Tab-separated table of C-alpha atoms in Angstrom:
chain	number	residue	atom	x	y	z
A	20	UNK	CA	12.831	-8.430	7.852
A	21	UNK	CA	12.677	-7.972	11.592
A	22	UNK	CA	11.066	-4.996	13.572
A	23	UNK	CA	15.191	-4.157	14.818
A	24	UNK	CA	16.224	-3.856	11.495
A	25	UNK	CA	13.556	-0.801	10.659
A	26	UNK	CA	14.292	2.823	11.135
A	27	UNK	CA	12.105	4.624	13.518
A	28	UNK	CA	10.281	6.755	10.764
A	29	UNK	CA	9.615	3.325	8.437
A	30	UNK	CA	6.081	3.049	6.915
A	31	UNK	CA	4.320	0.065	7.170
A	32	UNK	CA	1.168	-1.108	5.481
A	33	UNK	CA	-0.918	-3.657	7.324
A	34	UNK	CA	-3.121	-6.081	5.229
A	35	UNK	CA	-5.090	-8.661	7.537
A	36	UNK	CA	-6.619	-11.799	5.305
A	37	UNK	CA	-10.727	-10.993	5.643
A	38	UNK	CA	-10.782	-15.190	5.352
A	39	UNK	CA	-7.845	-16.232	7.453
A	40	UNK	CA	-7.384	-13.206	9.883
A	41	UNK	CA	-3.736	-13.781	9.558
A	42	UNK	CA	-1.985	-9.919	9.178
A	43	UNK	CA	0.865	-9.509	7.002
A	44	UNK	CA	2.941	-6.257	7.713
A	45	UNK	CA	5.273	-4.189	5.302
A	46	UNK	CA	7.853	-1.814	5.683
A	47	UNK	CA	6.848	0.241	2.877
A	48	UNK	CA	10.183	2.541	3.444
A	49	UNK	CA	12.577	0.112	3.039
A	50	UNK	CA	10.473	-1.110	-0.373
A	51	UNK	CA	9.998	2.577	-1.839
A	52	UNK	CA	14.262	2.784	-1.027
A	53	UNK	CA	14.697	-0.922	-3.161
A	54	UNK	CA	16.378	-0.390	-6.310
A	55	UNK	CA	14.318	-3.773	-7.519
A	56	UNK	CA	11.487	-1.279	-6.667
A	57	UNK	CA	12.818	1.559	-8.651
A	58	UNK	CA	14.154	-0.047	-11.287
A	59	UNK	CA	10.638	-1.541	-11.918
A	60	UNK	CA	8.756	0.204	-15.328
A	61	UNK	CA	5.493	1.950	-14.244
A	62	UNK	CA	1.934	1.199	-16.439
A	63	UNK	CA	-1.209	2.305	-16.067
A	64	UNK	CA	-3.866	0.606	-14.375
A	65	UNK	CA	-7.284	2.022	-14.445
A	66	UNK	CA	-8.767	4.025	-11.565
A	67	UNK	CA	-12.373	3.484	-11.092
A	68	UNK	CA	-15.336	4.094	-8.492
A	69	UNK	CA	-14.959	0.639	-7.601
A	70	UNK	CA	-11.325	0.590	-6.246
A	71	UNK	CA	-12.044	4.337	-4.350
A	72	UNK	CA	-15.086	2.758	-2.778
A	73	UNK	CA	-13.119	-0.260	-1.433
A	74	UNK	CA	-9.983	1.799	-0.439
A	75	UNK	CA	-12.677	4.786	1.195
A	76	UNK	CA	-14.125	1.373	3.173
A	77	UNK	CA	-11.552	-0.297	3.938
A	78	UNK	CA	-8.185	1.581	3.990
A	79	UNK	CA	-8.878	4.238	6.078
A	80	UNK	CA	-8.770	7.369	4.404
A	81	UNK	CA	-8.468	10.669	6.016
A	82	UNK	CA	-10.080	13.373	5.303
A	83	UNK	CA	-7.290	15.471	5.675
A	84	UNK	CA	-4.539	13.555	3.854
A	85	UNK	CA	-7.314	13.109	0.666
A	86	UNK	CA	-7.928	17.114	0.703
A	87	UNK	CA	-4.351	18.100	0.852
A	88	UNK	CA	-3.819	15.534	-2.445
A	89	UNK	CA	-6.832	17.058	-4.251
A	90	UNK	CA	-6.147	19.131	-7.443
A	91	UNK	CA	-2.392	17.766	-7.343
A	92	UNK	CA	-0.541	15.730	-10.099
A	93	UNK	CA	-0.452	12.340	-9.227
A	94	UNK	CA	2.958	11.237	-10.449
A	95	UNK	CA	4.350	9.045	-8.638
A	96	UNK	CA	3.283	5.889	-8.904
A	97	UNK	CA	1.366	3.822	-6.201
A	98	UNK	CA	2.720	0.146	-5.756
A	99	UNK	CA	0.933	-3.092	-5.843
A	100	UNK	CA	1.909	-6.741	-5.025
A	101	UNK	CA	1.015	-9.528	-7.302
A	102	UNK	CA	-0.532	-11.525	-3.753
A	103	UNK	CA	-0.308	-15.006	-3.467
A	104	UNK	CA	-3.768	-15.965	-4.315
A	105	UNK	CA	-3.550	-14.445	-7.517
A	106	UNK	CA	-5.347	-10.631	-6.981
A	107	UNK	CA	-3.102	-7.312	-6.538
A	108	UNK	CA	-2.868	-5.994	-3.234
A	109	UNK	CA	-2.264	-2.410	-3.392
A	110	UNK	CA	0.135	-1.546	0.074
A	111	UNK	CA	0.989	2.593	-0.629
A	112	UNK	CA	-1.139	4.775	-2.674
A	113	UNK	CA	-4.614	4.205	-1.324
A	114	UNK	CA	-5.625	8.362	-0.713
A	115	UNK	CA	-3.384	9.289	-4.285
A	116	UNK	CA	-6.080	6.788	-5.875
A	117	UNK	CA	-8.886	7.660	-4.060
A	118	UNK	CA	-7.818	11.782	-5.122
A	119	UNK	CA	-7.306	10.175	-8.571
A	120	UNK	CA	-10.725	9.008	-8.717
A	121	UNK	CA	-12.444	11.904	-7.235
A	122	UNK	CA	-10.216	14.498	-9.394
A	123	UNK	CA	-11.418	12.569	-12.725
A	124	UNK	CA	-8.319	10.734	-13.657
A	125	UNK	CA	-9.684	7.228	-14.794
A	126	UNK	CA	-5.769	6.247	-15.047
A	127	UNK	CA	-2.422	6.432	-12.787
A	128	UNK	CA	0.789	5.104	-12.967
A	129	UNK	CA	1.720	1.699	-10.803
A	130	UNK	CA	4.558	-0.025	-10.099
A	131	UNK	CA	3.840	-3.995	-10.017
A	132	UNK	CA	5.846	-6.097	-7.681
A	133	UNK	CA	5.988	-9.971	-8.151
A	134	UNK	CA	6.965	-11.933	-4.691
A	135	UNK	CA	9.903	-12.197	-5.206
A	136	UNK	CA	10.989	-8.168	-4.824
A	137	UNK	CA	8.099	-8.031	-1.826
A	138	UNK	CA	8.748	-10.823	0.136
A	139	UNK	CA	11.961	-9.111	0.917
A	140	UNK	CA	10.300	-6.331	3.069
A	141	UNK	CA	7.434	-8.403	5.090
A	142	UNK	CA	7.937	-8.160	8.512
A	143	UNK	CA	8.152	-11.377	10.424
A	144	UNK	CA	7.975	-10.594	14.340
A	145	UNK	CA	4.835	-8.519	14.768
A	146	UNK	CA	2.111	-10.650	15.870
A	147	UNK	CA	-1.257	-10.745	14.402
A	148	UNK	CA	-2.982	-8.893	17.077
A	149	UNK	CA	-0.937	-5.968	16.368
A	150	UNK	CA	-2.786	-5.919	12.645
A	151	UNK	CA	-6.330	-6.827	14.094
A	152	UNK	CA	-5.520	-3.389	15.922
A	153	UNK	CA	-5.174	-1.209	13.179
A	154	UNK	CA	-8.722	-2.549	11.200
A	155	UNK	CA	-11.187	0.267	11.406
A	156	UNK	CA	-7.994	3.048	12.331
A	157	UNK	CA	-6.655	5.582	10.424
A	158	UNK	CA	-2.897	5.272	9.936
A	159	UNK	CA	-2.941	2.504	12.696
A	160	UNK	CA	-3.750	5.597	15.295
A	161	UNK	CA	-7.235	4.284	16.896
C-alpha cells in the first residue's frame, strides 16, 4: 500500500524493530474496513500486568484516551499480527488493554491476523525516519 492510496483520516500504527531499527507502518483503517479482517473469529487472549506495563512503556498511552475508556465494555476486539519472528505484535488496542487491565478484566477478545491478511495494509513509501519520530510520542504528535 502506498501513502496516495490512504484517506486523509487513515490510522496508522508504527512498530520500529528495537534490534534492527527498521519501522514498519500500518494503515490500521484500511485493515479494521478488510472483510479478511472481519470475517476473522475473535478468542480470548489473556490480559495481564505484564502486557499493560509494556504497552504503558512503550506505546504511548494517554492519559486522556485511557480515562475516557475506563469503566466501559471492552467489546470490540483489539487486533494482533502473527509477526514474522514468531511473537504477536499487537497494532490497535493498546489503551482498550491497558483499561482492560486496570478495570480487572484478566481477558478480552482479539482478532489474530496471519501475514498473509496484514501484509496487505503495510505501507511501503514512508521512510524509517518518519517511525524513529514517533518513539517516545503520543499518537505520533511529539
Amino acid at each position: 500500500m502506498k501513502v496516495k492510496d490512504m484517506g486523509p483520516m487513515d490510522s496508522v500504527f508504527t512498530h520500529v524493530d528495537e534490534t534492527t531499527g527498521v519501522s514498519t507502518h500500518f494503515n490500521v483503517t484500511s485493515m479494521e474496513d478488510d472483510w479478511r479482517v472481519r470475517a476473522r473469529s475473535p478468542i480470548r487472549i489473556p490480559v495481564d500486568e505484564a502486557g499493560a506495563s509494556l504497552f504503558m512503556a512503550k506505546r504511548g498511552i494517554e492519559k486522556h484516551r485511557l480515562d475516557r475508556l475506563r469503566g466501559l465494555p471492552k467489546l470490540d476486539p483489539i487486533l494482533i499480527l502473527h509477526w514474522i519472528d514468531g511473537t504477536h505484535l499487537v497494532v490497535d488496542g493498546h489503551h482498550r488493554y491497558v483499561a482492560a487491565y486496570l478495570d480487572g478484566h484478566r481477558g478480552m477478545l482479539a482478532r489474530m491476523l496471519p501475514r498473509s491478511i496484514w501484509r496487505r495494509h503495510v505501507i511501503t513509501d514512508l521512510p524509517d525516519e518518519i517511525g524513529h519520530s514517533f518513539v517516545g510520542s503520543y499518537s505520533g504528535i511529539p
